[in-house]
Amino acid sequence: MFGYYLALGFRSLRRNPVLTTLMVLTLSVGVAASMTTLTLLRGMSGDPIPQKSDRLFVPLLDNGPAGDGAATDTGREPPEQLTMRDALALWEAAKGVRQTPIYGVSPPIDSGRPDLPPFFSEGLAVGRDFFAMFDVPFMHGQPWSADDEQRGTQVAVISRSLAERVYGEGVNPVGQSIRASDSEYQIVGVIDTWDPLPKFYRLIGSRSFDTSEDIYLPIRTAIARELQVNGNISCNSTPPSPGFRGLVEGECNWVQMWVELESAGDRARYADYLVAYVNEQKALNRFELPVNNRLYNVREWLEEREVVSDDTRTSTWLAFGFLLVCLVNTVGLLLAKFSARPGEIGVRRALGASRGEVFRQYLTEAAVIGLVGAGMGIALTLGALAFIRDFNPGIALLTHLDVPMLGIAVVVSVVAAIVAGLLPTWRACQVVPALQLKSQ
């Protein structure tokens, strides 16, 4: 019987094309607005590494000066990055399962090809644990060895996009050299496409929803080559010497630090280690302020950095509010459509159809309208996301409608249409067969 009602529902779409078009358009616009904002919110608020987000931590230490009442400011937040001195100390102490310091670089790449002039690339100086910590997929090769890291060997891991740009598609460049910042680096690995959303591992000095970097260099190599910082730098005092060496030696915060622990339960142990480290540095006349450390896991770090803004959440609620307005308009249109068919309902009731059967038939018709509205709503959503992608390339990775969101769009549209059809359907069931037959 449901199949029969479904067929009647599709046939009824042609009965009053003007009302049908208005209902489908009204519903589809509401669905498109809500699904567009929901898609963006879902991408922004997702867990980028759910399999270990509770075991990856960002340690922060407060090396700020004691002046201006900072020592008594109990709500003071530590700097968002570490000094190179502290980052290297935490890295070398190896108190976690894995750990890595990170700072951004932007070395110019010289392909040596006459048809490809030199260009700047986005890169990172990291420890070799970076790749295993963040489950970075490799297409060719592997990370550099521990020996290469210790000696500061000039090796590099590059991205798939950079490999294809410089060497061509289908070529394995492992073992070849790439010229970056006027130095030759031997390629030891090529990572496959890897774009975690949000870009949790580098929320400072980079856009939160950008693609991953093109080249990764050992951090000791980057320091030895004095590769300039591509990111935020905040100094609490004048560096002891000019240039890059002053950044390395001074109280300047420009290095991000990540540590992976065996389990979330090891958090307290690592926090105790950070307290002990700060107290040790106090004995060396550093860290003038009281101990003010932080240790954020991935989800907490995303919240701390306000990756999902209040404006984004508000926009989503407003979009669903707009869907509710569209729903109210659809109720009125369905009332107009169903109220024009009392004679048909009277004949059906006189032939033995119960109120329940009439209710199911007309509710199925409303669901059909929702199904058609879902199709048009998805098309409008894709158009809106394409517009956003062109208008703001910085969030282009968020503007893709995946299968789960397609399913949600269909469910939202059909459920909305059914809810809108409850009152008109109930009104249609109140038709008295005798009165309708008498008026025929």
XYZ file of C-alpha atoms in Angstrom, residues 27-416:
390
model
C 11.678 23.763 1.313
C 14.809 23.480 -0.826
C 16.015 26.983 0.033
C 15.631 26.267 3.745
C 17.430 22.934 3.395
C 20.245 24.527 1.387
C 20.813 27.289 3.940
C 20.897 24.874 6.877
C 23.036 22.235 5.127
C 25.578 24.786 3.894
C 26.225 26.181 7.359
C 26.074 22.717 8.944
C 28.678 21.406 6.478
C 31.061 24.217 7.396
C 30.432 23.782 11.123
C 30.960 20.022 10.893
C 34.302 20.498 9.156
C 35.460 23.126 11.629
C 34.417 21.268 14.763
C 35.434 17.753 13.771
C 38.111 15.720 15.545
C 41.050 15.702 13.105
C 42.735 12.663 14.672
C 40.103 10.790 16.715
C 42.205 7.669 17.206
C 44.640 9.498 19.479
C 43.331 13.004 20.148
C 43.224 12.269 23.884
C 46.922 11.263 23.881
C 48.428 14.163 21.933
C 49.259 17.228 23.994
C 50.503 20.794 23.594
C 52.652 21.911 26.565
C 52.870 25.641 27.304
C 55.243 27.336 29.762
C 55.009 30.892 31.076
C 58.395 32.571 30.635
C 56.944 36.085 30.771
C 58.519 38.937 32.752
C 57.411 39.544 36.334
C 56.578 43.234 35.855
C 53.210 44.975 35.465
C 51.485 42.835 38.102
C 51.938 39.630 36.128
C 53.047 37.712 39.224
C 49.667 38.246 40.904
C 47.524 37.767 37.802
C 45.934 34.380 38.530
C 44.041 34.350 35.217
C 47.102 34.950 33.089
C 47.558 32.644 30.119
C 51.083 31.521 29.165
C 52.473 32.328 25.706
C 50.985 30.249 22.909
C 54.395 28.941 21.867
C 57.711 27.963 23.458
C 61.234 29.277 23.154
C 63.563 27.147 21.046
C 65.601 26.491 24.181
C 62.629 25.015 26.043
C 61.271 23.137 23.034
C 64.612 21.420 22.438
C 64.919 20.582 26.141
C 61.475 18.943 26.253
C 62.196 17.159 22.986
C 65.551 15.783 24.096
C 64.179 14.737 27.503
C 61.848 12.352 25.627
C 59.361 11.945 28.493
C 56.595 11.000 26.081
C 56.257 8.118 23.665
C 56.931 10.589 20.876
C 57.529 14.336 20.781
C 58.418 16.980 18.247
C 59.115 20.703 18.115
C 57.678 22.528 15.096
C 58.437 25.828 13.445
C 57.404 27.086 10.044
C 59.811 27.746 7.193
C 59.277 28.982 3.664
C 62.275 27.921 1.588
C 62.441 28.854 -2.094
C 62.502 25.747 -4.297
C 64.704 25.650 -7.394
C 63.661 22.737 -9.601
C 66.527 23.266 -12.039
C 64.022 23.103 -14.900
C 63.873 25.955 -17.413
C 60.085 25.627 -17.658
C 59.572 25.913 -13.872
C 61.038 29.050 -12.297
C 61.962 29.076 -8.583
C 59.018 29.403 -6.196
C 58.424 29.684 -2.461
C 57.049 26.689 -0.594
C 55.373 26.172 2.764
C 57.432 23.948 5.021
C 58.077 22.803 8.570
C 61.169 22.100 10.614
C 60.276 19.110 12.796
C 61.555 16.052 14.606
C 61.215 12.651 12.941
C 58.476 11.659 15.413
C 56.194 14.178 13.687
C 55.165 11.655 11.041
C 54.322 8.764 13.373
C 52.655 11.045 15.943
C 50.196 12.456 13.462
C 49.747 9.287 11.364
C 51.105 10.972 8.248
C 50.647 8.594 5.257
C 53.708 7.925 3.092
C 53.494 7.387 -0.644
C 57.211 6.632 -1.097
C 60.093 6.203 1.318
C 59.992 6.982 5.001
C 61.039 9.629 7.561
C 64.726 10.371 8.015
C 66.635 8.156 10.410
C 67.444 8.924 14.045
C 71.103 9.194 13.044
C 70.294 11.750 10.331
C 68.297 13.708 12.877
C 71.079 13.674 15.461
C 73.727 14.779 12.957
C 71.542 17.373 11.275
C 71.895 15.767 7.861
C 70.466 17.650 4.885
C 67.552 15.378 4.106
C 63.924 16.157 3.425
C 60.452 14.676 3.204
C 58.261 16.317 0.573
C 54.561 16.253 -0.205
C 52.950 14.483 -3.108
C 51.936 17.793 -4.684
C 55.502 19.134 -4.566
C 56.895 15.870 -5.953
C 54.473 15.950 -8.881
C 55.124 19.628 -9.513
C 58.904 19.265 -9.636
C 59.432 15.717 -10.919
C 56.164 14.909 -12.679
C 53.317 12.506 -11.930
C 54.171 8.849 -11.369
C 57.828 9.539 -10.566
C 59.367 8.334 -7.301
C 61.879 11.046 -6.321
C 63.249 9.245 -3.247
C 67.041 9.314 -3.414
C 67.126 12.412 -5.600
C 68.070 15.878 -4.401
C 65.889 18.951 -4.185
C 67.327 22.444 -3.961
C 65.764 24.534 -1.207
C 67.133 27.823 0.154
C 70.264 27.415 -2.018
C 71.108 24.047 -0.445
C 70.724 20.486 -1.660
C 68.557 18.123 0.372
C 68.284 14.420 -0.318
C 64.666 13.275 -0.512
C 64.025 10.323 1.813
C 60.233 10.227 1.667
C 57.126 11.492 -0.087
C 53.912 11.809 1.915
C 50.571 11.133 0.296
C 47.741 13.663 0.326
C 47.210 14.575 3.973
C 44.956 17.437 4.952
C 43.612 17.037 8.509
C 40.734 19.376 9.312
C 41.197 21.487 11.270
C 44.967 21.763 10.797
C 45.408 21.071 14.491
C 49.162 20.573 14.560
C 49.841 24.127 13.403
C 47.070 26.477 14.457
C 49.560 29.300 15.051
C 51.263 30.905 12.073
C 49.047 29.118 9.566
C 45.420 29.092 8.488
C 43.380 26.571 10.457
C 41.814 24.971 7.373
C 44.682 25.167 4.897
C 46.408 22.316 3.093
C 49.419 20.641 4.678
C 52.976 21.799 3.976
C 55.153 20.902 0.975
C 58.513 20.180 2.593
C 59.626 18.883 6.002
C 63.188 19.283 7.259
C 64.980 18.017 10.393
C 64.806 20.785 12.974
C 68.528 20.578 13.791
C 69.295 20.971 10.094
C 67.000 23.989 9.872
C 68.710 25.588 12.889
C 72.187 24.915 11.488
C 71.175 26.392 8.115
C 69.455 29.300 9.931
C 66.248 28.891 7.948
C 64.132 31.929 8.724
C 60.901 31.610 10.648
C 57.612 31.600 8.777
C 55.197 32.198 11.642
C 54.547 34.190 14.784
C 57.372 35.431 17.008
C 56.886 36.981 20.447
C 59.879 38.132 22.506
C 59.778 38.943 26.210
C 63.144 40.687 26.069
C 65.718 41.824 23.540
C 67.493 38.797 22.031
C 71.120 38.428 23.220
C 72.431 38.599 19.661
C 71.087 39.810 16.319
C 69.508 37.680 13.657
C 68.441 34.058 13.772
C 70.949 33.094 16.460
C 69.361 35.598 18.810
C 65.960 33.941 18.337
C 67.436 30.549 19.169
C 69.210 31.749 22.301
C 66.786 34.396 23.562
C 63.471 34.443 25.405
C 61.453 34.545 22.198
C 58.451 32.269 21.776
C 58.189 30.936 18.227
C 58.253 27.131 18.429
C 55.249 24.868 18.831
C 55.632 21.635 20.761
C 53.666 18.397 20.646
C 54.020 15.299 22.790
C 52.323 11.909 22.521
C 51.758 9.970 25.739
C 51.153 6.259 26.182
C 47.654 6.922 27.490
C 45.478 9.831 28.585
C 46.168 8.736 32.172
C 49.836 9.724 31.799
C 48.817 13.373 31.561
C 49.327 14.065 35.275
C 52.779 12.503 35.179
C 53.863 14.690 32.275
C 52.375 17.769 33.945
C 54.504 17.009 37.008
C 57.552 16.784 34.778
C 56.777 20.237 33.340
C 56.564 21.675 36.863
C 59.911 20.089 37.736
C 61.446 21.470 34.533
C 60.256 25.013 35.247
C 61.588 24.837 38.821
C 64.912 23.639 37.465
C 65.020 26.614 35.098
C 64.143 28.970 37.939
C 67.413 27.939 39.557
C 69.102 29.247 36.390
C 67.389 32.640 36.800
C 64.722 31.949 34.223
C 60.915 31.866 34.607
C 60.432 34.790 36.962
C 56.703 34.155 37.366
C 55.084 31.455 39.512
C 54.617 28.141 37.740
C 51.851 28.658 35.185
C 51.935 25.713 32.813
C 49.254 24.364 30.511
C 48.834 20.960 28.895
C 46.106 20.757 26.252
C 44.981 17.696 24.348
C 43.838 18.086 20.741
C 40.188 18.890 21.473
C 41.114 21.301 24.259
C 43.683 22.981 22.008
C 41.098 23.514 19.274
C 38.766 25.059 21.832
C 41.519 27.207 23.330
C 42.427 28.544 19.885
C 38.713 29.164 19.150
C 38.850 27.324 15.842
C 35.045 27.366 15.749
C 34.007 30.944 16.305
C 30.784 32.068 17.970
C 29.799 33.675 14.663
C 29.932 30.282 12.945
C 27.699 28.671 15.555
C 25.289 31.619 15.430
C 25.098 31.400 11.637
C 24.181 27.731 11.865
C 21.386 28.412 14.352
C 20.090 31.255 12.190
C 20.088 28.990 9.139
C 17.991 26.401 10.955
C 15.721 29.214 12.126
C 15.285 30.143 8.476
C 14.427 26.496 7.750
C 11.710 26.749 10.410
C 10.280 29.819 8.648
C 10.272 27.879 5.388
C 8.504 25.052 7.218
C 5.714 27.381 8.363
C 5.258 28.632 4.794
C 5.116 25.046 3.548
C 2.329 24.318 6.058
C 0.250 27.104 4.549
C 0.875 25.897 1.003
C -0.027 22.321 1.903
C -3.230 23.553 3.551
C -4.125 25.329 0.329
C -3.373 22.239 -1.740
C -5.201 19.696 0.408
C -8.208 21.923 1.101
C -8.932 22.041 -2.632
C -9.585 18.278 -2.693
C -12.530 17.647 -0.301
C -14.591 15.940 -3.001
C -11.847 13.403 -3.681
C -11.482 12.697 0.041
C -15.249 12.307 0.450
C -15.426 9.762 -2.383
C -12.522 7.767 -0.890
C -14.152 7.735 2.535
C -17.504 6.699 1.033
C -15.787 3.800 -0.768
C -14.511 2.480 2.552
C -11.187 4.226 3.157
C -10.606 4.926 6.835
C -9.321 8.181 8.235
C -6.043 6.431 8.952
C -5.636 5.454 5.298
C -6.387 8.996 4.149
C -3.909 10.309 6.733
C -1.167 7.987 5.478
C -1.845 8.864 1.844
C -1.611 12.609 2.329
C 1.363 12.368 4.666
C 3.140 10.312 1.991
C 2.378 13.079 -0.500
C 4.036 15.554 1.861
C 7.057 13.238 2.154
C 7.316 13.112 -1.662
C 7.447 16.895 -1.736
C 10.222 16.696 0.851
C 12.092 14.170 -1.282
C 11.938 16.409 -4.347
C 12.879 19.387 -2.177
C 15.883 17.436 -0.904
C 17.148 16.947 -4.452
C 16.846 20.631 -5.249
C 18.191 21.574 -1.811
C 21.313 19.461 -2.371
C 21.851 21.150 -5.740
C 21.534 24.590 -4.120
C 23.868 23.505 -1.295
C 26.526 22.411 -3.795
C 26.188 25.758 -5.545
C 26.493 27.683 -2.281
C 29.578 25.694 -1.239
C 31.167 26.291 -4.641
C 30.569 30.018 -4.246
C 32.128 29.987 -0.756
C 35.080 27.995 -2.103
C 35.774 30.650 -4.746
C 35.060 33.563 -2.414
C 37.247 32.325 0.468
C 39.959 29.849 -0.657
C 41.192 29.657 2.955
C 38.291 27.355 3.853
C 38.074 25.512 0.512
C 38.764 22.143 2.174
C 35.612 22.566 4.271
C 33.304 23.094 1.309
C 32.816 19.485 0.268
C 29.529 17.693 0.772
C 30.281 14.082 1.704
C 27.934 11.088 1.753
C 26.872 11.463 5.422
C 25.919 15.099 4.826
C 23.958 14.114 1.707
C 22.033 11.639 3.827
C 21.405 14.270 6.495
C 20.127 16.678 3.826
C 17.603 14.108 2.553
C 16.459 13.216 6.078
C 16.104 16.873 7.109
C 14.064 17.698 4.010
C 11.751 14.688 4.245
C 11.218 15.030 7.994
C 10.580 18.756 7.611
